[in-house]
mmCIF file of C-alpha atoms in Angstrom:
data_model
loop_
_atom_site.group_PDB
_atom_site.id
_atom_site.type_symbol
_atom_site.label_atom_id
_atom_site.label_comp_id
_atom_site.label_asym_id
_atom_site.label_seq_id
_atom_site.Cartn_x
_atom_site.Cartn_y
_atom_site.Cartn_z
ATOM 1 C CA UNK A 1 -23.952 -32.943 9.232
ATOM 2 C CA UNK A 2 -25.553 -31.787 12.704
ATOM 3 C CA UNK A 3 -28.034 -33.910 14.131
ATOM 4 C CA UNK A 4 -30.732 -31.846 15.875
ATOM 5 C CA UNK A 5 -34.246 -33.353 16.900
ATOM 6 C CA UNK A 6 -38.368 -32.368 16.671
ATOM 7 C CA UNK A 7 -40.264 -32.386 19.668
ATOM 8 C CA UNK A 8 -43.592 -32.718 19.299
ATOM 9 C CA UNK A 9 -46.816 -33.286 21.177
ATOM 10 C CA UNK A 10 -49.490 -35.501 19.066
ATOM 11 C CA UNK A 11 -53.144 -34.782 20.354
ATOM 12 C CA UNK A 12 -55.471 -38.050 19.913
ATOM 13 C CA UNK A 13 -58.849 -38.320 20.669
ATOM 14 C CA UNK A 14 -59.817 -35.462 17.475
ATOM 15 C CA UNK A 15 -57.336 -32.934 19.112
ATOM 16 C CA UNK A 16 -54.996 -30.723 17.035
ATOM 17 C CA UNK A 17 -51.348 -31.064 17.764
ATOM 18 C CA UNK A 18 -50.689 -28.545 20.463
ATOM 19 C CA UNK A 19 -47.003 -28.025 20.816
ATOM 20 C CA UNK A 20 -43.959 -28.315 18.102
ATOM 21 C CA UNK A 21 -40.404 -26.530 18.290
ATOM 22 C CA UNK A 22 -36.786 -27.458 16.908
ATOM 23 C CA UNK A 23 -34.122 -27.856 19.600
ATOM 24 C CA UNK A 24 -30.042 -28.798 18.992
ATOM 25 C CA UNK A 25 -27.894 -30.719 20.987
ATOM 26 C CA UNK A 26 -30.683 -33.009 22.451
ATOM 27 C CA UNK A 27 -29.989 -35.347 25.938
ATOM 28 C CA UNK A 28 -32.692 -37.399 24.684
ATOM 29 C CA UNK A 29 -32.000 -40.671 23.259
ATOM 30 C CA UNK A 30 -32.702 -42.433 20.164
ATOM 31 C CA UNK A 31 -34.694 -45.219 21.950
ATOM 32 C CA UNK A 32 -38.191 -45.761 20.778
ATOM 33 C CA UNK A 33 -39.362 -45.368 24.416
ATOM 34 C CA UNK A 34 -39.169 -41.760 24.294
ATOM 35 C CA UNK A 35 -42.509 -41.578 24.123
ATOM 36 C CA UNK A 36 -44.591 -40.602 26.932
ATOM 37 C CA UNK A 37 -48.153 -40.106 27.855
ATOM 38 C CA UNK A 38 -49.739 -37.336 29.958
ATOM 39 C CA UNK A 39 -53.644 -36.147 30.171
ATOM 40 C CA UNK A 40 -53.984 -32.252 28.808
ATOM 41 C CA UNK A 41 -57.857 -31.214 29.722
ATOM 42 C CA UNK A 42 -58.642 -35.139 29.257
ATOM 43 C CA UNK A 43 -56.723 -35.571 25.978
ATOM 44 C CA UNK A 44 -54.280 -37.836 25.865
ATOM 45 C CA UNK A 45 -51.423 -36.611 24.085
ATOM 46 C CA UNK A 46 -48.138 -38.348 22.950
ATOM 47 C CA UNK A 47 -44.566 -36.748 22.910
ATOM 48 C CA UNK A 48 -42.555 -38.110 19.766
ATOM 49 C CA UNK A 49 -39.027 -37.328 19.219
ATOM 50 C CA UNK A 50 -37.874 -37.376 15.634
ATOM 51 C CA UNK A 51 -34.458 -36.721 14.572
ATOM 52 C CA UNK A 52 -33.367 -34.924 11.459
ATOM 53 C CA UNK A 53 -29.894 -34.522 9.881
ATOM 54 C CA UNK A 54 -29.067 -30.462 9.047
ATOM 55 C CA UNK A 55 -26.182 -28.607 7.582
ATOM 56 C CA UNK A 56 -23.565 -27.603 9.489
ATOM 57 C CA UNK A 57 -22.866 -23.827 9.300
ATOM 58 C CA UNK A 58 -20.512 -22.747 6.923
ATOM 59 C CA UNK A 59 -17.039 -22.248 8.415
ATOM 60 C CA UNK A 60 -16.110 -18.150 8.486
ATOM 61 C CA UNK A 61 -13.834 -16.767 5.289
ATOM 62 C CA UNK A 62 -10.116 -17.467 5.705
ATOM 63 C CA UNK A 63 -8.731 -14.099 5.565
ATOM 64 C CA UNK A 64 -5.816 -15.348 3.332
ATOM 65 C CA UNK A 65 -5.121 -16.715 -0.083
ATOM 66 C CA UNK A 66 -4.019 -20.640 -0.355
ATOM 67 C CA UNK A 67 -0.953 -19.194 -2.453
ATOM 68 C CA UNK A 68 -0.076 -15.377 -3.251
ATOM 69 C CA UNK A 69 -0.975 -13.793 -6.005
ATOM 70 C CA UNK A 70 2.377 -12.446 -6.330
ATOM 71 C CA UNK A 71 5.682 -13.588 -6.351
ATOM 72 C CA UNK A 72 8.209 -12.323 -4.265
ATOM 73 C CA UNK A 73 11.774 -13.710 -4.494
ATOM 74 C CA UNK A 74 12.548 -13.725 -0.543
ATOM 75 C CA UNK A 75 16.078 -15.006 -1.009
ATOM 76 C CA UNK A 76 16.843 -12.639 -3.267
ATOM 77 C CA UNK A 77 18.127 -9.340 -1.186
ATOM 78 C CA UNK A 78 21.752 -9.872 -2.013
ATOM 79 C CA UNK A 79 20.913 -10.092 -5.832
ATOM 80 C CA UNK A 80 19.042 -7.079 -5.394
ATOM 81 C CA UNK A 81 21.424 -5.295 -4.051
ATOM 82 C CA UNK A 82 24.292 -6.082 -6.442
ATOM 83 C CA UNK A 83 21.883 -5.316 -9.201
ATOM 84 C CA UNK A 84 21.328 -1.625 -7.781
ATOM 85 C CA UNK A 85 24.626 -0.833 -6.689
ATOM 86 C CA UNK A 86 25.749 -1.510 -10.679
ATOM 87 C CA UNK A 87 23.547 0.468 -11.753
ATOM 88 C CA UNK A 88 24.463 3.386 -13.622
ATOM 89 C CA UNK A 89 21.965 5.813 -16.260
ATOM 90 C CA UNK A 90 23.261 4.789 -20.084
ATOM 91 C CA UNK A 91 22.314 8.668 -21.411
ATOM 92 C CA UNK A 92 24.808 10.730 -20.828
ATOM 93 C CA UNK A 93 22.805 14.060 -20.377
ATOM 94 C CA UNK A 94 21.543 12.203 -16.901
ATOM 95 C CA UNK A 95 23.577 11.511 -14.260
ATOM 96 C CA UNK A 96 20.857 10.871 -11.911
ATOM 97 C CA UNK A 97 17.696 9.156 -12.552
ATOM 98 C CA UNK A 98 15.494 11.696 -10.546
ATOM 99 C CA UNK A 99 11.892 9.946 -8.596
ATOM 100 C CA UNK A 100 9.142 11.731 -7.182
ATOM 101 C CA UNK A 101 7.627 10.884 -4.409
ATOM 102 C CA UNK A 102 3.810 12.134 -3.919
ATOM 103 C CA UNK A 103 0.645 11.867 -1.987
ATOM 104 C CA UNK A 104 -1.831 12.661 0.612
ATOM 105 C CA UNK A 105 -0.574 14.007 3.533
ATOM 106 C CA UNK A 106 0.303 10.625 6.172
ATOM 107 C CA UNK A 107 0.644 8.370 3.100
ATOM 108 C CA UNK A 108 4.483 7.959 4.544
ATOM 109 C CA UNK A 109 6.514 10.282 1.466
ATOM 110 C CA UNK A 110 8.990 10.338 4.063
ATOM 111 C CA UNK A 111 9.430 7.350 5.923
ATOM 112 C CA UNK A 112 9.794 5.382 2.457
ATOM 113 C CA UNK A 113 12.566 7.690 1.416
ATOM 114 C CA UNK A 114 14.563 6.629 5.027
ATOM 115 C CA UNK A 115 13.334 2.676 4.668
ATOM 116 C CA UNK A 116 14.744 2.706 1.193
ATOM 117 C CA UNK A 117 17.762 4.480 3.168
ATOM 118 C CA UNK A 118 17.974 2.058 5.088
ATOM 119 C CA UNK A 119 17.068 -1.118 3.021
ATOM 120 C CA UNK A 120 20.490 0.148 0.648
ATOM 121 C CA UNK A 121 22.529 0.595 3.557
ATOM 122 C CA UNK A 122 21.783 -2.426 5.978
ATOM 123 C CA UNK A 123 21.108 0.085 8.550
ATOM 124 C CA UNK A 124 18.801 2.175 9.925
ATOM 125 C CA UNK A 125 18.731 5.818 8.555
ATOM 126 C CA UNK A 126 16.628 8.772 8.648
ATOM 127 C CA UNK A 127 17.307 11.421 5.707
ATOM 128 C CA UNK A 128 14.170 12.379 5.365
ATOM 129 C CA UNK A 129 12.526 13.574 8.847
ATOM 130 C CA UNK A 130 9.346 12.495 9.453
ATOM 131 C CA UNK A 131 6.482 13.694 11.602
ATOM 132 C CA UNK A 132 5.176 11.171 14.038
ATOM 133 C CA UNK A 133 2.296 12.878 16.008
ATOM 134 C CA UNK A 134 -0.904 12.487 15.697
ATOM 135 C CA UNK A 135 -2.694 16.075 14.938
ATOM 136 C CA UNK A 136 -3.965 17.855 12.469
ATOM 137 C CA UNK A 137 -1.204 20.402 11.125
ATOM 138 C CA UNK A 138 -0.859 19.443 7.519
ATOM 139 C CA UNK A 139 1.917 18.327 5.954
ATOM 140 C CA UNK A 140 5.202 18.146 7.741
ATOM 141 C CA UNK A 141 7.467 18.386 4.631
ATOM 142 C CA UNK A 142 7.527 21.822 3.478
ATOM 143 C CA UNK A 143 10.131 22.270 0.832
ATOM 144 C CA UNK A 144 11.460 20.474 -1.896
ATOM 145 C CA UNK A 145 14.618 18.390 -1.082
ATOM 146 C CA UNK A 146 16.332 15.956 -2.600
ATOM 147 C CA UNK A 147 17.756 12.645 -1.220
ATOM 148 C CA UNK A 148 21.004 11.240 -2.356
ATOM 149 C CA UNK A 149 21.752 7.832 -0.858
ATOM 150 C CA UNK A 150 25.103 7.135 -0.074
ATOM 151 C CA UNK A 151 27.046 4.356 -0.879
ATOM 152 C CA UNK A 152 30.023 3.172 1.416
ATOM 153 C CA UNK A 153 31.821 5.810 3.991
ATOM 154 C CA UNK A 154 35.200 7.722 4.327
ATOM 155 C CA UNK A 155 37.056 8.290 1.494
ATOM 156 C CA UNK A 156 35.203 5.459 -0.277
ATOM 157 C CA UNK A 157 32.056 7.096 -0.027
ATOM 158 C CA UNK A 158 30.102 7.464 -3.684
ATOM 159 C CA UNK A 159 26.482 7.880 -4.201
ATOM 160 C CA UNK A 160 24.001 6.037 -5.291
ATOM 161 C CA UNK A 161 22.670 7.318 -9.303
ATOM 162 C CA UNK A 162 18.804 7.827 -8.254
ATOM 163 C CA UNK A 163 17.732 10.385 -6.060
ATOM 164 C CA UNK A 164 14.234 10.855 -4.436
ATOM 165 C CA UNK A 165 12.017 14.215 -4.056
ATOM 166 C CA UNK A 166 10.056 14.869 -1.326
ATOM 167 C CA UNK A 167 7.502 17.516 -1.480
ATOM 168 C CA UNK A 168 4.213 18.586 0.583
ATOM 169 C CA UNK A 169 1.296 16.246 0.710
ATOM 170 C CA UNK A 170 -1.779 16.538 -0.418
ATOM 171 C CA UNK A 171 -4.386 17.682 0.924
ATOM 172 C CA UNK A 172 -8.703 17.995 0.479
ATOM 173 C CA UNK A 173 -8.641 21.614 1.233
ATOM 174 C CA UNK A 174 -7.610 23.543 -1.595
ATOM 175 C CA UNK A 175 -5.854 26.550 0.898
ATOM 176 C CA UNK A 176 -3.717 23.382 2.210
ATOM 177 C CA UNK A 177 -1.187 21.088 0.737
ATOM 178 C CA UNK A 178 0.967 21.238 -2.527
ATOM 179 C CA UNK A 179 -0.720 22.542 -5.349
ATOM 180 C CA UNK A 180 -1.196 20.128 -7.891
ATOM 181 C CA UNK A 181 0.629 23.026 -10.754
ATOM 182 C CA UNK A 182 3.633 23.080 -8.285
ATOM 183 C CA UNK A 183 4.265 18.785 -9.082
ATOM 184 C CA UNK A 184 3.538 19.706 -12.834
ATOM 185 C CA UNK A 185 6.430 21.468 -12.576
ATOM 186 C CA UNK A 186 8.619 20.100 -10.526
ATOM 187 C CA UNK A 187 8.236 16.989 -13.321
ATOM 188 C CA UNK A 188 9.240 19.343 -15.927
ATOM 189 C CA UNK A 189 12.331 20.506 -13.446
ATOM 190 C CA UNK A 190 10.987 24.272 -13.190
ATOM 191 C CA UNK A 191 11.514 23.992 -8.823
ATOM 192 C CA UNK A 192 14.792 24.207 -7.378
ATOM 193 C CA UNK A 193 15.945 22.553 -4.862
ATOM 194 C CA UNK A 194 15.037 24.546 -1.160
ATOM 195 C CA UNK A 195 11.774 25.750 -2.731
ATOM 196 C CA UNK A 196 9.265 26.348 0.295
ATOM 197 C CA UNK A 197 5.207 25.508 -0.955
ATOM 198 C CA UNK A 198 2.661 27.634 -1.081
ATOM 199 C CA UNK A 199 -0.585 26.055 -0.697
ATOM 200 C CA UNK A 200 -2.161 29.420 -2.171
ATOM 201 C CA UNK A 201 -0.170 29.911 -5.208
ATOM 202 C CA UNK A 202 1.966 28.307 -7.525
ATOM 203 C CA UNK A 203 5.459 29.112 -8.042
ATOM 204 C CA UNK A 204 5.436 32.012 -10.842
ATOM 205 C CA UNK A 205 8.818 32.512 -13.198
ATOM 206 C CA UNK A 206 9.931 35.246 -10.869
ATOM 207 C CA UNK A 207 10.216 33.566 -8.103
ATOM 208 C CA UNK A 208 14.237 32.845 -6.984
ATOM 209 C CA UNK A 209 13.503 29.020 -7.251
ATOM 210 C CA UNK A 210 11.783 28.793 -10.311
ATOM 211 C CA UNK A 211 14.371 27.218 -12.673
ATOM 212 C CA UNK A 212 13.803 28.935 -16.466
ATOM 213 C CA UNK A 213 15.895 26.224 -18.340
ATOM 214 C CA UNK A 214 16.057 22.769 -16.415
ATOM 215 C CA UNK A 215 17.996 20.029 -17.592
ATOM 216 C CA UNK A 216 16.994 16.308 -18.014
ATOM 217 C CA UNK A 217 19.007 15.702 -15.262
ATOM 218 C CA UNK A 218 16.105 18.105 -13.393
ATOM 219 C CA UNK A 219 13.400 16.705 -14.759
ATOM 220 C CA UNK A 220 11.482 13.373 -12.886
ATOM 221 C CA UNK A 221 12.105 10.451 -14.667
ATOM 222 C CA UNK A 222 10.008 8.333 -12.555
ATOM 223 C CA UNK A 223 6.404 9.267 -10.484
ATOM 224 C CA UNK A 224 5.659 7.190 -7.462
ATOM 225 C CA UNK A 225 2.105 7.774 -5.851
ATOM 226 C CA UNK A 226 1.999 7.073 -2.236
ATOM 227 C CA UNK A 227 -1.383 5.809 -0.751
ATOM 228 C CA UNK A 228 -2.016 4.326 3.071
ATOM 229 C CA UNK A 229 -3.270 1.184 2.909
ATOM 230 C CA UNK A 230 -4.710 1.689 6.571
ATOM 231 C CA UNK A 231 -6.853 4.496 5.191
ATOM 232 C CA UNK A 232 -10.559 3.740 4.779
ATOM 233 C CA UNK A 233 -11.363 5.966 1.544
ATOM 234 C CA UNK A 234 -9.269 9.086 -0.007
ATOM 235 C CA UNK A 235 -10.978 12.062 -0.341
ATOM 236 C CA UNK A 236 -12.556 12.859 -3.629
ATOM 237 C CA UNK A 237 -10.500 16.690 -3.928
ATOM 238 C CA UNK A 238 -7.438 14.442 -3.607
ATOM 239 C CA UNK A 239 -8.108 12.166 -6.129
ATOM 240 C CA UNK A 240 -9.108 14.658 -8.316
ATOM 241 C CA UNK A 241 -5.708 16.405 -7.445
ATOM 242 C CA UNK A 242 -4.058 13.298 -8.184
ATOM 243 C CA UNK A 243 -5.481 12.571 -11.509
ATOM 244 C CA UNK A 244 -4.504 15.912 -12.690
ATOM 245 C CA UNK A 245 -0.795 15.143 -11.822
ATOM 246 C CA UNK A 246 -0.925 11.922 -13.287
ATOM 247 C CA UNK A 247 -2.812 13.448 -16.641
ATOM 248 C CA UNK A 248 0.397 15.471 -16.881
ATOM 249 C CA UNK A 249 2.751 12.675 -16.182
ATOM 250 C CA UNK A 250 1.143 11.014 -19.213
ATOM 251 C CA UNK A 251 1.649 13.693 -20.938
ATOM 252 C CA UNK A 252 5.470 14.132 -20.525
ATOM 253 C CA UNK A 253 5.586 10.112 -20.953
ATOM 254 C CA UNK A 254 7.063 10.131 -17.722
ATOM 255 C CA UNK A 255 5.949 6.599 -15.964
ATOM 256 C CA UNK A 256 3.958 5.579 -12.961
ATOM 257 C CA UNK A 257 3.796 3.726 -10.064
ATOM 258 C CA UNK A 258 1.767 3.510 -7.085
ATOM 259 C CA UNK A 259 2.578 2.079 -3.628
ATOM 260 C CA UNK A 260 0.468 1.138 -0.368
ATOM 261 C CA UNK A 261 2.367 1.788 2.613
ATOM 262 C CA UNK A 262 1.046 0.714 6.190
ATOM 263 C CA UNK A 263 0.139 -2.771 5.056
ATOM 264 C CA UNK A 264 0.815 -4.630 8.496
ATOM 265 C CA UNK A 265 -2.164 -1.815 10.010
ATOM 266 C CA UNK A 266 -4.560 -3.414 7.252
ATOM 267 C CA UNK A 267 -3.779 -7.083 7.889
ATOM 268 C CA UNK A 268 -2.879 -8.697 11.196
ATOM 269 C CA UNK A 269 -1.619 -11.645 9.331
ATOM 270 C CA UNK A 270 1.199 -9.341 7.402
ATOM 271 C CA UNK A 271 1.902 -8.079 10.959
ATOM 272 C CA UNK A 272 2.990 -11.093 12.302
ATOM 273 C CA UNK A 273 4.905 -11.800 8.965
ATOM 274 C CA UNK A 274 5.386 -9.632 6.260
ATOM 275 C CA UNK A 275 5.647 -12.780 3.797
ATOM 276 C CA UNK A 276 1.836 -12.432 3.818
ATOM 277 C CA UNK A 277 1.907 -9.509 1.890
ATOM 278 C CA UNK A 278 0.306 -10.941 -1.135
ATOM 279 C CA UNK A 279 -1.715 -13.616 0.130
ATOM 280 C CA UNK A 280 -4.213 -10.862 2.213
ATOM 281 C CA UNK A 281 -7.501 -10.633 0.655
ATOM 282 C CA UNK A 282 -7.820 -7.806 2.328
ATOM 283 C CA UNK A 283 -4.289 -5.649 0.613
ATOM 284 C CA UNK A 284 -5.668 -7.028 -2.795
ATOM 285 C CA UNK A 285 -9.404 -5.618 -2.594
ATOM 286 C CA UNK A 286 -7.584 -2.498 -1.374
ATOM 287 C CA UNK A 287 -4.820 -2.632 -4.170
ATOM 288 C CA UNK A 288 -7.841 -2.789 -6.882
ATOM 289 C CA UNK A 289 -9.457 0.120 -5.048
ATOM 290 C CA UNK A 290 -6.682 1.931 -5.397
ATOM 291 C CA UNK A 291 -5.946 0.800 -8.716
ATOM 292 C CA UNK A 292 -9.997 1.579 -9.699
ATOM 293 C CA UNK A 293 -9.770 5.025 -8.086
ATOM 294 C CA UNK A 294 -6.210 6.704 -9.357
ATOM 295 C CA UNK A 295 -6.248 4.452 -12.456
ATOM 296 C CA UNK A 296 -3.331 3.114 -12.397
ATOM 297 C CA UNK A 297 -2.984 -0.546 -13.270
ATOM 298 C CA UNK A 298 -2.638 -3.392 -10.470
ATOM 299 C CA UNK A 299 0.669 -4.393 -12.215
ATOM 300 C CA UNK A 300 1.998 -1.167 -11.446
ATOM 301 C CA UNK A 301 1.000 -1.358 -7.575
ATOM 302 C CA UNK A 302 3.330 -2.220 -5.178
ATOM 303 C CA UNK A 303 3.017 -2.544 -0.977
ATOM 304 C CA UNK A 304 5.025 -2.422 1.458
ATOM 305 C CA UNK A 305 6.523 -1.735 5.095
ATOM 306 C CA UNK A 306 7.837 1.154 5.844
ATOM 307 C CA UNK A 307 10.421 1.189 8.831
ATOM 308 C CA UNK A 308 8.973 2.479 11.596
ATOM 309 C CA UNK A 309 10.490 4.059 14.777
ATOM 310 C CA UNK A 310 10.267 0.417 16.350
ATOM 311 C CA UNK A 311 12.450 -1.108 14.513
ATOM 312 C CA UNK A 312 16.350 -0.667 15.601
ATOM 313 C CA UNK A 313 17.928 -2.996 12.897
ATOM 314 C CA UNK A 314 17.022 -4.679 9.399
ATOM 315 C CA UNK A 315 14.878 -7.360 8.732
ATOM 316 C CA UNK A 316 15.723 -8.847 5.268
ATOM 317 C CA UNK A 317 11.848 -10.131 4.188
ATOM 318 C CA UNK A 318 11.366 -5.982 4.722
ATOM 319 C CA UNK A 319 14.441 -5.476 2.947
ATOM 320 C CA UNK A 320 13.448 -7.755 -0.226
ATOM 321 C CA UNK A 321 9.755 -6.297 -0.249
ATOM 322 C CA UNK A 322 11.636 -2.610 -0.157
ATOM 323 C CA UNK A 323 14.393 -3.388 -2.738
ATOM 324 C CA UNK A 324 12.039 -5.198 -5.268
ATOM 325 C CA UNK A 325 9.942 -1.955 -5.052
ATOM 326 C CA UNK A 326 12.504 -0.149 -5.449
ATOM 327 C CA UNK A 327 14.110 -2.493 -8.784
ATOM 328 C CA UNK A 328 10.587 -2.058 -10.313
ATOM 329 C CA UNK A 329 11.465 2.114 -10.128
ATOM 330 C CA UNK A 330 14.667 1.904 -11.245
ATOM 331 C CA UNK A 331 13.708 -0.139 -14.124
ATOM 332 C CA UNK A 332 11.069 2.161 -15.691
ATOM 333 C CA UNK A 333 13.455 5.059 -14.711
ATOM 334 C CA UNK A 334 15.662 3.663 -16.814
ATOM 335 C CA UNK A 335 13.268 3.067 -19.899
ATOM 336 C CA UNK A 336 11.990 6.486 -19.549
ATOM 337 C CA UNK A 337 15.692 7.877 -19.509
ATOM 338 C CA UNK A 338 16.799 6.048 -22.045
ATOM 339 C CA UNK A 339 14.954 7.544 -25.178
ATOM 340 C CA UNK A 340 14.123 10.590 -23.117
ATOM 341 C CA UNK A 341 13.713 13.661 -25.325
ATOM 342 C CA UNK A 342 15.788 16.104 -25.349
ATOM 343 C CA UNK A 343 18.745 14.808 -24.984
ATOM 344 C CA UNK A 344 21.425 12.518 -26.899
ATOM 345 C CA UNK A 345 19.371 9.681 -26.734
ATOM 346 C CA UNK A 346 16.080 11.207 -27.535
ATOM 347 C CA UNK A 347 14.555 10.349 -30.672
#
């Protein structure tokens, strides 16, 4: 408790009280011979100091959780690893388990694609190039490519059974960005690879890279949404755009996840060390806003840090927040893939 003191002036004589305020910190002491006497237009009045206990003000919010609200193994890279270099699709009509990348335009499609690179590798890599000025052109991915991720070099050198698609962002405007028809069918494995987007039209069956009869080894076997966790509110048109995609997702029973990227702009505490990640308040109210606004459930949110140009080698917390994201992918790729229809598995 604060100790703060009443001044006030007593009038005698019939008099009102003429004076009273509240002041803190007094350099008056407790001493009963505070009291002094002065004449006011011949009243005699009598300053009297009483002290009074208040509350102290409450301290400011803590911007972090006591413990996380999700566990992260941090000494568990190397596991990681080994468990994703094993891997291998168990339907035989797949040989690669195929994941979509999509978004708004900035989300960082591309820069996850090279920090996953890189996270496999142990080095820095940049597949997927990635746009880093600050204007307002649109998307910077154009076409739709595929990444392969290698595995080991020279004559060694195998690859890696998932590969990632990167497409156009999107955007608000509807005469910008991918069309949200064009990622319908690029799930269902109707684009070919070196397709260039048209933000006015869809690809029709004529076109050279529209692919009549894909295979399951086309199709996406896994969506991953993309939102910045730096940005203050997505724009309605986009979410709309996205909930169309993800309607059609649902219904090819393809699964879903949803990452925030940019988390050390959103938190200074995950900046200095990205073992915050899941104790910021901040992350988790956006997580459930994302999670609220996409519907997509929190359980199937991830966040992390992309690498940025900053960064010239690996840091393994990044590495373990980047590979566990990435396990989570490969395991509902692999449930998806397993009874996928259509093939020798399918039921």
């Amino acid at each position: 408790m604060d100790q703060c003191y009443i001044r006030v002036w007593e009038a005698h004589k019939g008099a009102s009280t003429a004076q009273s305020s509240l002041t803190r910190d007094s350099q008056h002491t407790t001493d009963s011979d505070c009291a002094s006497e002065e004449i006011m237009g011949g009243t005699e009045t009598k300053e009297v100091i009483r002290y009074v206990e208040v509350a102290a003000p409450a301290p400011p919010p803590t911007p972090m959780f006591d413990k996380p609200w999700r566990g992260i193994d941090w000494g568990n890279k190397a596991e990681l690893l080994k468990e994703l270099t094993e891997y291998e699709p168990l339907n035989e009509d797949v040989r690669h388990l195929r994941v979509l990348v999509y978004g708004p335009v900035g989300a960082g499609k591309s820069s996850l694609i090279n920090s996953l690179t890189s996270a496999l590798l142990g080095r820095m890599a940049i597949p997927a190039a990635v746009n880093n000025t600050q204007s307002d052109e649109g998307s910077f991915t154009l076409q739709y490519k595929t990444h392969r991720i290698r595995k080991g070099r020279g004559q060694k050198r195998s690859y890696y059974p998932f590969v990632f698609n990167d497409i156009m962002g999107l955007e608000s405007h509807q005469s910008m960005g991918v069309r949200a028809e064009d990622i319908k069918l690029a799930m269902m494995g109707h684009v070919k690879e070196g397709y260039k987007f048209n933000p006015m039209s869809s690809i029709s069956p004529s076109d050279q890279f529209y692919n009549p009869n894909p295979r399951p080894d086309d199709k996406v076997h896994v969506l991953v949404l993309l939102l910045s966790a730096n940005c203050p509110e997505t724009d309605s048109t986009v979410i709309q755009k996205m909930k169309e995609v993800r309607q059609a997702a649902r219904d090819l029973g393809i699964p879903q996840i949803a990452i925030g990227t940019h988390i050390d702009e959103t938190c200074d505490q995950i900046e200095k060390d990205v073992k915050n990640v899941y104790k910021s308040k901040s992350l988790k109210r956006k997580m459930e806003m994302f999670s609220s606004e996409v519907g997509i459930p929190l359980n199937c949110i991830m966040a992390l840090k992309n690498y940025s140009e900053g960064e010239m080698k690996n840091n393994p917390d990044m590495d373990t927040l980047i590979l566990t994201a990435l396990k989570h992918i490969v395991d509902f790729g692999d449930d998806f893939i397993e009874e996928m229809p259509g093939t020798a598995n399918g039921i």
